Tab-separated table of C-alpha atoms and ligand atoms in Angstrom:
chain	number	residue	atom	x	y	z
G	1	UNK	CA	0.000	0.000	0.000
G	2	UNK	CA	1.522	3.369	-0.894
G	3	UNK	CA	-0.211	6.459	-0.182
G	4	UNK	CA	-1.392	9.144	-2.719
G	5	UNK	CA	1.716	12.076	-3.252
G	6	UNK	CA	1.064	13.792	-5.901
G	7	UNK	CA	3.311	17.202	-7.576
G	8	UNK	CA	1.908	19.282	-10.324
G	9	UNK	CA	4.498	20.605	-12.294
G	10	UNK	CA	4.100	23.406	-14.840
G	11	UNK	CA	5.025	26.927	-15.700
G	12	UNK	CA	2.950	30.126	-14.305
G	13	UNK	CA	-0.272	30.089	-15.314
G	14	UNK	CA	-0.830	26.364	-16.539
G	15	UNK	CA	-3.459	25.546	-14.713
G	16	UNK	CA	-1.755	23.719	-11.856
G	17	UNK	CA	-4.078	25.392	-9.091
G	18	UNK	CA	-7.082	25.147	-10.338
G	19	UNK	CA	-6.048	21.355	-11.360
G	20	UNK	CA	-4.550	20.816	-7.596
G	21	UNK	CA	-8.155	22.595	-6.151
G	22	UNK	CA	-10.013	19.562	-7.962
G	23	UNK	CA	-7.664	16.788	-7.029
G	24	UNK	CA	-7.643	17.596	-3.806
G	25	UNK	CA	-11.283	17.452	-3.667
G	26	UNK	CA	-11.762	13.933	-5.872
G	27	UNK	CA	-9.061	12.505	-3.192
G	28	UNK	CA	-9.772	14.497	-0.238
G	29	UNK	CA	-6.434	15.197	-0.088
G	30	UNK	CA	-4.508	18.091	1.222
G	31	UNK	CA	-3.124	20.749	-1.128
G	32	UNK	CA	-0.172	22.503	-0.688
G	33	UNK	CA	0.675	25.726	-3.150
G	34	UNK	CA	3.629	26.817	-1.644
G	35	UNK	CA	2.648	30.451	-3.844
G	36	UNK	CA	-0.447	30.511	-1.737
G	37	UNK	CA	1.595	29.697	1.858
G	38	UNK	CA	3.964	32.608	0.776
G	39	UNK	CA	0.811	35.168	-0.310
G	40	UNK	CA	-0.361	34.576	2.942
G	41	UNK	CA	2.723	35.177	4.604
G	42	UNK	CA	2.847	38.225	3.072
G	43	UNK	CA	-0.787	39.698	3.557
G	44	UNK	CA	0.015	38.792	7.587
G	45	UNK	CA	3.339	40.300	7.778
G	46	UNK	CA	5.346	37.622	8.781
G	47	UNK	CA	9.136	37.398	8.592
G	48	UNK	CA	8.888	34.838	6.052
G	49	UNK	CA	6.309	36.693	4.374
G	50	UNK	CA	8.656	40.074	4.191
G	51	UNK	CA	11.112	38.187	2.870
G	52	UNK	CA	9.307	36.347	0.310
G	53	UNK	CA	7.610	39.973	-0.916
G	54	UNK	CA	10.715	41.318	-2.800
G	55	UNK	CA	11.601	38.302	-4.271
G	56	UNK	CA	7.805	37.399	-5.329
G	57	UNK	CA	7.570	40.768	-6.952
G	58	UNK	CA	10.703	40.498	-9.364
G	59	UNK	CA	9.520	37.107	-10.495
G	60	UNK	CA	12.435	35.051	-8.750
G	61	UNK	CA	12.432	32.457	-6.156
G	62	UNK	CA	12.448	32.217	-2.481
G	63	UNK	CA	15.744	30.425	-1.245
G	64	UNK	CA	15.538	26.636	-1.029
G	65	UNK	CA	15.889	26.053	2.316
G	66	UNK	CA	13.280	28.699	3.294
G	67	UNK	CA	10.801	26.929	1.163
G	68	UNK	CA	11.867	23.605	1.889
G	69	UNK	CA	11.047	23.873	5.847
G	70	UNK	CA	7.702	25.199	5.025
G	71	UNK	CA	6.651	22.480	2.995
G	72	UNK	CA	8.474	19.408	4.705
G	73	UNK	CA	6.413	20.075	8.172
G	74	UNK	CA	3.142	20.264	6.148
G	75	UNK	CA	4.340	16.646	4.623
G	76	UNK	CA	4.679	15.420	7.931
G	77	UNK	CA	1.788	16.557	9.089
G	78	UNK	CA	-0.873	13.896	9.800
G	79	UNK	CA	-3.568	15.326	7.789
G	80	UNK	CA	-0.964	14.686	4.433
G	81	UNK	CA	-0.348	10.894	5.815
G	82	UNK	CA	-2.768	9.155	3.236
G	83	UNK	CA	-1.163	11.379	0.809
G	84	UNK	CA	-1.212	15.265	-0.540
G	85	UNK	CA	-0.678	16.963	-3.746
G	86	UNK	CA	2.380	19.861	-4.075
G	87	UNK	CA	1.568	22.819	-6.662
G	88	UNK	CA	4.581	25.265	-6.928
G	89	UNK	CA	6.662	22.984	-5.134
G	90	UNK	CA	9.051	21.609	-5.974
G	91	UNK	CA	10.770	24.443	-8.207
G	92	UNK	CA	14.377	24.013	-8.111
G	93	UNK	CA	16.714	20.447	-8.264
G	94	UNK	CA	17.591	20.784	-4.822
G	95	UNK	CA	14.243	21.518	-3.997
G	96	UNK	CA	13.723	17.924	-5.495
G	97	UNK	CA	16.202	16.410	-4.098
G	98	UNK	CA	15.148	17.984	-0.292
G	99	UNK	CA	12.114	16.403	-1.088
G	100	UNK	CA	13.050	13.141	-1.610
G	101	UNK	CA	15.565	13.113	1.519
G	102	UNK	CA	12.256	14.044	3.312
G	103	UNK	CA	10.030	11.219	2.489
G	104	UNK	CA	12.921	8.795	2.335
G	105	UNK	CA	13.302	9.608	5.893
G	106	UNK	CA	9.142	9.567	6.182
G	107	UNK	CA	9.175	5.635	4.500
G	108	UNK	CA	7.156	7.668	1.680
G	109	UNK	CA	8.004	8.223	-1.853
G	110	UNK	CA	6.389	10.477	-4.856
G	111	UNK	CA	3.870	8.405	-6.481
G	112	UNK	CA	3.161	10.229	-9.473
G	113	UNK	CA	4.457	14.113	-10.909
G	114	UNK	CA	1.869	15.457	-13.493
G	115	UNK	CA	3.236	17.552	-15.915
G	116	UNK	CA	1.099	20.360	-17.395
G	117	UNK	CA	2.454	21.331	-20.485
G	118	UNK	CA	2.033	24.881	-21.568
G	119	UNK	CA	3.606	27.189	-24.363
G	120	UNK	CA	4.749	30.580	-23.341
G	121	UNK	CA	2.033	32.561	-25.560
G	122	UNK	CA	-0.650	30.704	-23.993
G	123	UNK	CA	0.807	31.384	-20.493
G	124	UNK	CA	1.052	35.203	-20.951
G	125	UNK	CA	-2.701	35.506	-22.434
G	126	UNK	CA	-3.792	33.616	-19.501
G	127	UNK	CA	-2.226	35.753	-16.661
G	128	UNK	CA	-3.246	38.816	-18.170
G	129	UNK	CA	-6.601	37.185	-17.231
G	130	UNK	CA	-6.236	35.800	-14.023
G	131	UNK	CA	-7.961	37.217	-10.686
G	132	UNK	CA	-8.763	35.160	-7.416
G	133	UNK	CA	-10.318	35.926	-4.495
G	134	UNK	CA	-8.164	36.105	-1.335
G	135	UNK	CA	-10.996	34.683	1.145
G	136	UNK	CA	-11.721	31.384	-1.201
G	137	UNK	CA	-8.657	30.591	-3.104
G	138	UNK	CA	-11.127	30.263	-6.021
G	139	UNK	CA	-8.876	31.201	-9.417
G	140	UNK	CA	-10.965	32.726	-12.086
G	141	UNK	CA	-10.497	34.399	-16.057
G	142	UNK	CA	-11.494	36.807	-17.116
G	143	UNK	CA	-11.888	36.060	-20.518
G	144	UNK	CA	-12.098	32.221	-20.632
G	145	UNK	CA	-13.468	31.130	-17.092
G	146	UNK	CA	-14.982	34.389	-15.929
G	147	UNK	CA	-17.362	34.562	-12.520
G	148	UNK	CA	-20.702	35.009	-12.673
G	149	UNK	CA	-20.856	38.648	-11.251
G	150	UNK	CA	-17.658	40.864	-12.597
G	151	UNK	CA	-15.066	41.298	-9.843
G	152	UNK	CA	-17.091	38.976	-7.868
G	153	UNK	CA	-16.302	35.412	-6.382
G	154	UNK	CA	-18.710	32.643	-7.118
G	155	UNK	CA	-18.330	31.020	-3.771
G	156	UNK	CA	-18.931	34.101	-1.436
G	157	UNK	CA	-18.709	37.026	-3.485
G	158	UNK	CA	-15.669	37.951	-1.910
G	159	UNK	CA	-13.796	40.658	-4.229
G	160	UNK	CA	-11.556	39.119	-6.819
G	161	UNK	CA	-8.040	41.010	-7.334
G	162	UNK	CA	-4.975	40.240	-9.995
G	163	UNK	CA	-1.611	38.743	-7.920
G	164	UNK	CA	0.903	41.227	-7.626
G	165	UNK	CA	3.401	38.995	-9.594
G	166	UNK	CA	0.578	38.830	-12.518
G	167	UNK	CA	1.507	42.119	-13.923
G	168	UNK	CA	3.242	41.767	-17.143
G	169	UNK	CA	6.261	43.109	-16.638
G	170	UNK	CA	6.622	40.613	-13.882
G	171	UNK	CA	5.353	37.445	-16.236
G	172	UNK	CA	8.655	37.404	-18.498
G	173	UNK	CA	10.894	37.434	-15.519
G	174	UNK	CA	8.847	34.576	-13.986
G	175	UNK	CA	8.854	32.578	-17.134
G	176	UNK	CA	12.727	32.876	-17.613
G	177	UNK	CA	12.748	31.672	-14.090
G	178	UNK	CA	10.744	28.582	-14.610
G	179	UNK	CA	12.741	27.761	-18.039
G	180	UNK	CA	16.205	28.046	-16.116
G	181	UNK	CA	15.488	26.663	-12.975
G	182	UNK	CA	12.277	24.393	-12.726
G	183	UNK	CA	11.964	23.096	-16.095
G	184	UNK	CA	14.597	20.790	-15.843
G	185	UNK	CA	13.004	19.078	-12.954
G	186	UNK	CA	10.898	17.238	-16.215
G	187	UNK	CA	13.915	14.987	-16.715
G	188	UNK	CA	14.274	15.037	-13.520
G	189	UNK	CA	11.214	12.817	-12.873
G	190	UNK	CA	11.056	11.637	-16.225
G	191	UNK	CA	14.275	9.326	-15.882
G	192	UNK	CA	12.408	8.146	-12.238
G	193	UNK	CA	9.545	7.192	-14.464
G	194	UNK	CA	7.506	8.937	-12.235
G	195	UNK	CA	6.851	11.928	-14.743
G	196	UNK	CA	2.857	12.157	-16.689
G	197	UNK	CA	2.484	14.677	-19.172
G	198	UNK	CA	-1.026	16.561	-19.919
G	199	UNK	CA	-1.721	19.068	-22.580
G	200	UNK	CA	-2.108	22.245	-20.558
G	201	UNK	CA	-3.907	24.482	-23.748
G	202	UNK	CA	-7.029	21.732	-23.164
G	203	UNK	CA	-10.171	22.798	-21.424
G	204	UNK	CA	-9.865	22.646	-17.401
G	205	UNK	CA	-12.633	19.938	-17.416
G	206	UNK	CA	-10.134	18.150	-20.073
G	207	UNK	CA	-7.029	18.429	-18.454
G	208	UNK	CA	-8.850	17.176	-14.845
G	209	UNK	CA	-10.718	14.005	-17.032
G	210	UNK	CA	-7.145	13.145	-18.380
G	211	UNK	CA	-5.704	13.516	-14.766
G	212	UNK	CA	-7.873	11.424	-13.211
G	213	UNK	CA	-8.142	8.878	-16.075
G	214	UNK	CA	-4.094	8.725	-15.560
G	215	UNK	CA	-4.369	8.390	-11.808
G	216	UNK	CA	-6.994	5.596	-12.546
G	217	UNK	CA	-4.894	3.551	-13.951
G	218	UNK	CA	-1.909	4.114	-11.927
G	219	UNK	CA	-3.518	3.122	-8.621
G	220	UNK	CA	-5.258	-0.167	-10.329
G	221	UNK	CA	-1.311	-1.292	-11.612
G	222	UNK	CA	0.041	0.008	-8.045
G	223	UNK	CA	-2.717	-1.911	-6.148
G	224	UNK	CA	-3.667	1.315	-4.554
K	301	AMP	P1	3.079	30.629	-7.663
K	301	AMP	O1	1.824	31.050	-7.003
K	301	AMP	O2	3.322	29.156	-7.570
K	301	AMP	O3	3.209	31.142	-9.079
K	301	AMP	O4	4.275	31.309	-6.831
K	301	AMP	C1	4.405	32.724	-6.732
K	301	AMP	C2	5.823	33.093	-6.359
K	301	AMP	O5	6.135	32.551	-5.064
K	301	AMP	C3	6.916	32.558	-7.260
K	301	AMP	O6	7.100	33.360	-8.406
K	301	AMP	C4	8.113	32.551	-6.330
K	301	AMP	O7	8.645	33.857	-6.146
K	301	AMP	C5	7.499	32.137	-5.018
K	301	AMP	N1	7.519	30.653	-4.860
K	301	AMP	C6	6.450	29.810	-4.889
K	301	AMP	N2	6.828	28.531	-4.744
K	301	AMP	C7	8.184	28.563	-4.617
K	301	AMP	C8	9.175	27.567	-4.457
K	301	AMP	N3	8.862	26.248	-4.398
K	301	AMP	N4	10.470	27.965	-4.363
K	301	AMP	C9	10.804	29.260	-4.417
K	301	AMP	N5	9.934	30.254	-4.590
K	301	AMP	C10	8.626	29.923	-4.683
C-alpha cells in the first residue's frame, strides 16, 4: 500500500491550481501551493512573508531552504499521511532532491508528478486574465473562465483582485525563471519514471478528465 503524493508541475499560469483545487477534492487530499503559503505570509506580515515579498515581486524564487522547511512540516503533518498533492513545489533540483531526503526519511516516496504542459504565448494571455479571491482561493479568467458577477467570487462574493506577480512586466521574468530553474526538474522525474504529461492548452474539465483517467490507472497497476 503506498499512499497518494502527488506534484503538479508546470510553468505560471498552466493551470496547476485550479487542477490541484479539484484533485484535492476527488481525493480528499490536502493541497499545498507553496505560492499561496507565501501570499499569505505576506498579507500577515510575517518574517517569512517580508522576505518572500521582494523576491515574489521580481519574479524570482524564495531560497531553497526557506521553502523547503515550510513544505516538509506540512508533509509530515498527519492530515498529508494518506497522501497530498504539491503545486509550486518543488521548483528548483535541490528543492527535489530535499524532497526526496524528506520522504525517504518519512518511509514515503512520490507516487506520481503530473506535468502540465504549456507554451509561453498561452501562459502570458492567460495571466493577463487571471484574478482570485483572497478569502476562497477560487482562481478565475477573465476572458475564458470568468465569474458570474464581474469582480465577484462565485463562492462568497468575496472581491476578486490580480496577484501582484501577474503584472506583465513581472510574467517574463517569472517565465525565464521557470525555463532556467524548474523546467529541468521534467527529466528530472522523467528518468524516475515517475513523470505524466497533460496538454495544458485543453479545457480545465479536459485536463482534470485526463488527470484522473491517468491516476486511474496508476492506482489499479500500483494496487492502490
Ligand atoms: P506561484 O503562485 O506558484 O506562481 O508562486 C508565486 C511566487 O512565489 C513565485 O514566483 C516565487 O517567487 C514564489 N515561490 C512559490 N513557490 C516557490 C518555491 N517552491 N520555491 C521558491 N519560490 C517559490
Amino acid at each position: 500500500m503506498s499512499d497518494l503524493n502527488l506534484i503538479l508541475l508546470g510553468p505560471p499560469g498552466a493551470g496547476k491550481g485550479t487542477q490541484a483545487q479539484r484533485l484535492a477534492k476527488d481525493f480528499e487530499l490536502p493541497h499545498y501551493a507553496t505560492g499561496d503559503i507565501l501570499r499569505q505570509a505576506v498579507d500577515d506580515g510575517t518574517e517569512l512573508g517580508k522576505q518572500a515579498k521582494p523576491i515574489m515581486d521580481s519574479g524570482g524564487l524564495v531560497p531553497d531552504d526557506i521553502i523547503t522547511g515550510v513544505i516538509g512540516e506540512r508533509i509530515a503533518s498527519s492530515e498529508a499521511a494518506d497522501g497530498f498533492i504539491l503545486d509550486g513545489f518543488p521548483r528548483t533540483i535541490p528543492q527535489a532532491e530535499a524532497l526526496d531526503v524528506l520522504l525517504e526519511r518519512l518511509g514515503r516516496r512520490i507516487f506520481a508528478v503530473m506535468l502540465i504542459d504549456t507554451p509561453d504565448e498561452e501562459v502570458i494571455k492567460r495571466i493577463s486574465g487571471r484574478r482570485f479571491s483572497k478569502k476562497t482561493g477560487q482562481i478565475y479568467n477573465i476572458h475564458f473562465d470568468p465569474p458570474k458577477h464581474e469582480g465577484r467570487c462565485d463562492v462568497d462574493g468575496s472581491e476578486l483582485v490580480q496577484r501582484d506577480d501577474d503584472r506583465p512586466e513581472v510574467v517574463s521574468d517569472r517565465l525565464a525563471t521557470y525555463h532556467a530553474q524548474t523546467a529541468p526538474l521534467i527529466d528530472y522525474y522523467d528518468q524516475r519514471g515517475l513523470l505524466r504529461r497533460f496538454d495544458g492548452t485543453r479545457s480545465v474539465t479536459e485536463v482534470h478528465d485526463h488527470i484522473r483517467a491517468t491516476l486511474a490507472t496508476l492506482r489499479l497497476e500500483e494496487g492502490i
